[in-house]
């Protein structure tokens, strides 16, 4: 089987290099999009770090948290990789690391060939009104609420966004009332088949219309397409401690809407985890845990 790893990154270049080196395999190609705002990125430092994988690097979009630019980057990477046709497309963050060897990753997907690894969070969709408001109302300022280093600027645009939402509620705006898709929600980090990528690219115009002014649309559009376009019976069902998207993300210890960043003290828990990938890691917060994971998985890869 052939795999495309689609990585979205904006910092921590040494950490990113380690992830790329761990994914290096003859049947793995690596596509990286670097935030256009990241002016310190040096592409030439990455082009020769793989011995087996082909590596493609792009810097096309300025990416803003919560904005439609996140969806645009994901669609861009899907489209670029689709030209070479893969069995699986793995959307991962530059803050991720694999927890298993390339052989283990390949074997897992061989065993589950045809399944879509997408996490749906039906409980949060049902019980969190913020989720249902994401697509229902227009979010014109989603690019500005975490854009600035000065907190008062972010707070100002958050205030304006809330005022806009109040007026839309009063005037009973519902921008998806005529949409023939049921909106779904979950993690944006997925591993999906060529068939689903084909459908996503086919629905690109409709995705843009439905989600272009939607807050955090990257957590909605893949789930929505998969559920409404014939793939809900092909979803991987969680078993043996594996998440539906094969990724371990610790939200319980996270803060301010961000997942927990792993530390050296989490080493045993991570190495015993059933999932194939984990996030998030940061070389500025705890480089030691990154080195531990890197050393172990690299040794396993070299022993194959």
Coordinates of C-alpha atoms in Angstrom, one line a residue:
X1 CA 0.0 0.0 0.0
X2 CA 1.1 3.5 -0.7
X3 CA 0.7 6.3 1.8
X4 CA 0.7 10.1 1.6
X5 CA 1.5 12.0 4.8
X6 CA 0.1 15.5 4.6
X7 CA 1.7 17.7 7.3
X8 CA 0.6 21.2 8.2
X9 CA 3.3 23.1 10.2
X10 CA 4.3 26.6 11.2
X11 CA 7.2 26.2 13.7
X12 CA 9.6 23.9 15.6
X13 CA 11.6 22.9 12.5
X14 CA 14.0 20.4 14.3
X15 CA 11.0 18.6 15.7
X16 CA 9.4 18.5 12.2
X17 CA 12.6 17.0 10.8
X18 CA 12.5 14.2 13.3
X19 CA 8.9 13.4 12.3
X20 CA 9.8 13.3 8.6
X21 CA 12.8 11.0 9.3
X22 CA 10.6 8.6 11.2
X23 CA 8.1 8.4 8.4
X24 CA 10.8 7.8 5.7
X25 CA 9.9 4.7 3.8
X26 CA 9.7 3.6 0.1
X27 CA 5.9 3.5 0.1
X28 CA 5.6 6.8 2.0
X29 CA 5.5 10.2 0.3
X30 CA 5.5 13.3 2.5
X31 CA 3.7 16.6 1.6
X32 CA 4.4 19.5 3.9
X33 CA 2.6 22.9 3.9
X34 CA 4.4 25.6 5.9
X35 CA 2.4 28.7 7.0
X36 CA 3.3 31.6 4.7
X37 CA 3.8 33.7 7.8
X38 CA 6.7 31.5 8.9
X39 CA 9.5 33.5 7.4
X40 CA 12.3 31.6 9.2
X41 CA 11.6 28.3 7.4
X42 CA 14.4 27.0 5.2
X43 CA 13.1 24.4 2.7
X44 CA 16.5 23.3 1.6
X45 CA 17.2 21.9 5.1
X46 CA 14.4 19.4 4.5
X47 CA 14.8 18.2 0.9
X48 CA 17.7 15.8 1.7
X49 CA 16.7 14.3 5.0
X50 CA 14.7 11.4 3.5
X51 CA 16.5 8.4 2.0
X52 CA 13.4 6.6 0.6
X53 CA 10.4 9.0 0.7
X54 CA 9.7 11.6 -1.8
X55 CA 9.1 15.0 -0.1
X56 CA 7.1 17.9 -1.4
X57 CA 7.2 21.3 0.3
X58 CA 4.7 24.2 -0.2
X59 CA 4.2 27.6 1.4
X60 CA 1.0 28.8 -0.3
X61 CA -1.3 30.1 2.4
X62 CA -1.2 32.3 5.5
X63 CA -3.0 30.1 8.0
X64 CA -5.1 31.5 10.9
X65 CA -6.5 29.6 13.8
X66 CA -10.3 29.0 13.3
X67 CA -10.3 30.4 9.8
X68 CA -11.3 28.9 6.5
X69 CA -7.6 29.0 5.5
X70 CA -7.2 25.8 7.5
X71 CA -9.7 24.1 5.2
X72 CA -8.0 25.6 2.1
X73 CA -4.6 24.2 3.2
X74 CA -6.1 20.7 3.8
X75 CA -7.9 20.7 0.4
X76 CA -4.6 22.0 -1.2
X77 CA -2.6 19.1 0.2
X78 CA -5.3 16.5 -0.7
X79 CA -5.3 17.9 -4.3
X80 CA -1.5 17.8 -4.6
X81 CA -1.2 14.3 -3.3
X82 CA -4.2 13.0 -5.3
X83 CA -2.3 13.5 -8.6
X84 CA -0.1 10.6 -7.6
X85 CA -2.9 8.4 -6.2
X86 CA -2.4 6.8 -2.8
X87 CA -4.2 4.1 -0.8
X88 CA -4.3 6.3 2.3
X89 CA -3.9 10.1 2.9
X90 CA -2.9 10.9 6.5
X91 CA -3.5 14.5 7.6
X92 CA -1.2 15.3 10.5
X93 CA 0.1 18.3 12.4
X94 CA 3.7 19.5 12.6
X95 CA 3.2 19.0 16.4
X96 CA 2.6 15.2 15.9
X97 CA 4.9 12.2 16.2
X98 CA 4.3 8.6 15.2
X99 CA 4.2 6.2 18.1
X100 CA 4.7 3.1 16.0
X101 CA 7.3 1.9 13.4
X102 CA 6.6 2.2 9.7
X103 CA 6.1 -1.5 9.5
X104 CA 3.5 -1.4 12.3
X105 CA 1.7 1.5 10.6
X106 CA 1.7 -0.2 7.2
X107 CA 0.5 -3.5 8.7
X108 CA -2.4 -1.8 10.6
X109 CA -3.7 -0.2 7.4
X110 CA -3.3 -3.4 5.4
X111 CA -5.4 -5.1 8.0
X112 CA -8.1 -2.4 7.9
X113 CA -7.9 -1.6 4.2
X114 CA -10.9 0.4 3.0
X115 CA -11.8 1.8 6.4
X116 CA -12.0 5.5 7.0
X117 CA -10.2 6.7 10.1
X118 CA -12.3 9.7 11.2
X119 CA -13.2 10.7 14.7
X120 CA -16.8 11.9 15.1
X121 CA -17.9 13.6 18.4
X122 CA -21.6 13.3 18.4
X123 CA -22.0 14.1 22.1
X124 CA -20.2 17.5 21.8
X125 CA -22.1 18.3 18.6
X126 CA -25.4 17.7 20.4
X127 CA -24.6 19.3 23.8
X128 CA -22.2 22.2 22.9
X129 CA -24.2 25.1 21.3
X130 CA -21.0 26.7 20.0
X131 CA -20.5 23.7 17.7
X132 CA -24.0 24.1 16.2
X133 CA -23.5 27.8 15.7
X134 CA -20.3 27.4 13.7
X135 CA -22.1 26.7 10.4
X136 CA -25.5 28.2 11.1
X137 CA -24.2 31.8 11.5
X138 CA -21.6 33.8 9.6
X139 CA -18.3 34.2 11.3
X140 CA -16.7 37.1 9.4
X141 CA -13.9 37.7 11.9
X142 CA -12.6 34.2 12.5
X143 CA -9.2 35.2 11.1
X144 CA -8.7 37.8 13.8
X145 CA -9.6 36.4 17.2
X146 CA -6.1 34.8 17.8
X147 CA -4.1 36.7 15.2
X148 CA -2.3 39.3 17.3
X149 CA 0.3 39.1 20.0
X150 CA -1.5 41.9 21.9
X151 CA -4.3 40.3 23.9
X152 CA -6.5 43.5 23.7
X153 CA -6.6 43.2 19.9
X154 CA -7.8 39.6 20.0
X155 CA -10.3 40.5 22.7
X156 CA -11.6 43.4 20.6
X157 CA -12.3 41.2 17.6
X158 CA -13.8 38.5 19.8
X159 CA -16.2 41.1 21.1
X160 CA -17.1 42.2 17.6
X161 CA -17.7 38.6 16.6
X162 CA -20.0 38.1 19.5
X163 CA -22.0 41.3 18.6
X164 CA -22.4 40.0 15.1
X165 CA -23.6 36.6 16.4
X166 CA -26.2 38.3 18.6
X167 CA -27.6 40.3 15.7
X168 CA -27.8 37.1 13.6
X169 CA -29.6 35.3 16.4
X170 CA -32.1 38.1 16.7
X171 CA -32.7 38.1 12.9
X172 CA -32.9 34.3 12.9
X173 CA -30.1 33.8 10.4
X174 CA -29.5 30.2 9.3
X175 CA -27.1 30.0 6.4
X176 CA -27.3 26.2 6.2
X177 CA -31.1 25.8 6.3
X178 CA -31.3 24.8 2.6
X179 CA -28.1 22.7 2.7
X180 CA -28.9 19.1 2.0
X181 CA -26.0 17.9 4.2
X182 CA -26.3 17.1 7.9
X183 CA -23.4 19.0 9.6
X184 CA -21.0 16.7 11.6
X185 CA -18.1 17.4 13.9
X186 CA -14.9 15.8 15.1
X187 CA -11.1 15.9 14.9
X188 CA -9.6 17.4 11.8
X189 CA -6.7 14.9 11.9
X190 CA -7.8 11.9 9.8
X191 CA -6.5 9.0 7.7
X192 CA -8.7 8.5 4.7
X193 CA -8.8 6.5 1.5
X194 CA -8.4 7.5 -2.1
X195 CA -12.2 7.1 -2.6
X196 CA -13.0 9.6 0.1
X197 CA -10.4 12.1 -1.1
X198 CA -11.9 11.8 -4.6
X199 CA -15.3 12.7 -3.1
X200 CA -13.9 15.6 -1.1
X201 CA -12.3 17.1 -4.1
X202 CA -15.5 16.5 -6.1
X203 CA -17.4 18.5 -3.5
X204 CA -14.8 21.3 -3.2
X205 CA -17.2 24.0 -4.5
X206 CA -20.0 23.0 -2.1
X207 CA -17.5 22.8 0.8
X208 CA -16.4 26.3 0.1
X209 CA -20.0 27.6 -0.1
X210 CA -21.1 25.8 3.1
X211 CA -18.0 26.5 5.3
X212 CA -16.2 29.6 4.0
X213 CA -17.5 31.8 6.8
X214 CA -17.6 29.0 9.4
X215 CA -15.6 29.1 12.6
X216 CA -13.2 26.1 12.9
X217 CA -14.6 24.5 9.7
X218 CA -11.6 22.1 9.6
X219 CA -13.4 20.2 12.3
X220 CA -16.6 19.9 10.3
X221 CA -16.0 19.4 6.5
X222 CA -14.4 16.0 6.3
X223 CA -16.9 14.5 8.8
X224 CA -19.8 16.2 6.9
X225 CA -18.7 14.9 3.5
X226 CA -18.0 11.4 4.8
X227 CA -21.3 11.1 6.6
X228 CA -23.5 12.5 3.8
X229 CA -21.7 11.1 0.7
X230 CA -21.8 7.4 1.2
X231 CA -18.9 6.7 3.6
X232 CA -20.6 6.4 7.0
X233 CA -20.7 2.6 6.7
X234 CA -16.9 2.5 6.0
X235 CA -15.8 4.2 9.2
X236 CA -13.4 2.4 11.5
X237 CA -15.0 1.5 14.8
X238 CA -12.8 2.0 17.8
X239 CA -11.4 -1.2 19.4
X240 CA -8.6 -2.3 21.7
X241 CA -7.8 1.2 22.9
X242 CA -7.4 2.7 19.4
X243 CA -9.1 6.0 18.6
X244 CA -11.4 6.2 15.6
X245 CA -8.7 8.3 13.8
X246 CA -5.8 6.4 15.3
X247 CA -4.4 9.4 17.1
X248 CA -3.8 10.0 20.8
X249 CA -4.7 13.6 21.8
X250 CA -5.0 14.5 25.4
X251 CA -7.8 17.0 25.7
X252 CA -8.4 16.2 29.4
X253 CA -5.2 18.0 30.5
X254 CA -5.4 20.7 27.8
X255 CA -6.2 24.4 28.4
X256 CA -7.8 27.2 26.5
X257 CA -9.1 25.0 23.7
X258 CA -5.7 23.4 23.1
X259 CA -4.6 19.8 23.8
X260 CA -2.1 19.0 26.4
X261 CA 1.6 19.1 25.3
X262 CA 3.4 15.9 26.3
X263 CA 6.4 15.9 28.7
X264 CA 9.1 13.4 29.5
X265 CA 7.0 12.1 32.4
X266 CA 4.5 10.8 29.8
X267 CA 7.0 8.6 28.1
X268 CA 5.8 5.2 29.3
X269 CA 2.1 6.1 28.7
X270 CA 3.0 7.2 25.1
X271 CA 5.1 4.2 24.3
X272 CA 2.4 1.8 25.6
X273 CA -0.3 3.6 23.7
X274 CA -2.2 1.7 21.0
X275 CA -2.6 4.6 18.7
X276 CA -0.4 5.2 15.7
X277 CA 0.2 8.9 16.2
X278 CA 0.1 11.4 19.1
X279 CA -0.1 15.1 19.4
X280 CA 1.0 17.4 20.6
X281 CA 4.7 17.8 21.2
X282 CA 6.9 21.0 21.4
X283 CA 10.6 21.3 21.2
X284 CA 10.4 24.6 23.2
X285 CA 8.4 23.0 26.0
X286 CA 10.0 19.6 26.4
X287 CA 12.5 18.4 23.8
X288 CA 13.4 15.4 25.9
X289 CA 10.2 13.5 25.2
X290 CA 10.6 14.1 21.5
X291 CA 14.1 12.7 21.6
X292 CA 12.8 9.6 23.5
X293 CA 10.1 8.9 20.9
X294 CA 12.4 9.6 18.0
X295 CA 15.2 7.3 19.3
X296 CA 12.9 4.4 20.0
X297 CA 10.9 4.5 16.7
X298 CA 14.0 5.1 14.6
X299 CA 15.7 2.1 16.1
X300 CA 12.6 0.0 15.3
X301 CA 12.6 1.3 11.7
X302 CA 16.3 0.5 11.2
X303 CA 15.8 -3.0 12.5
X304 CA 13.3 -3.9 9.8

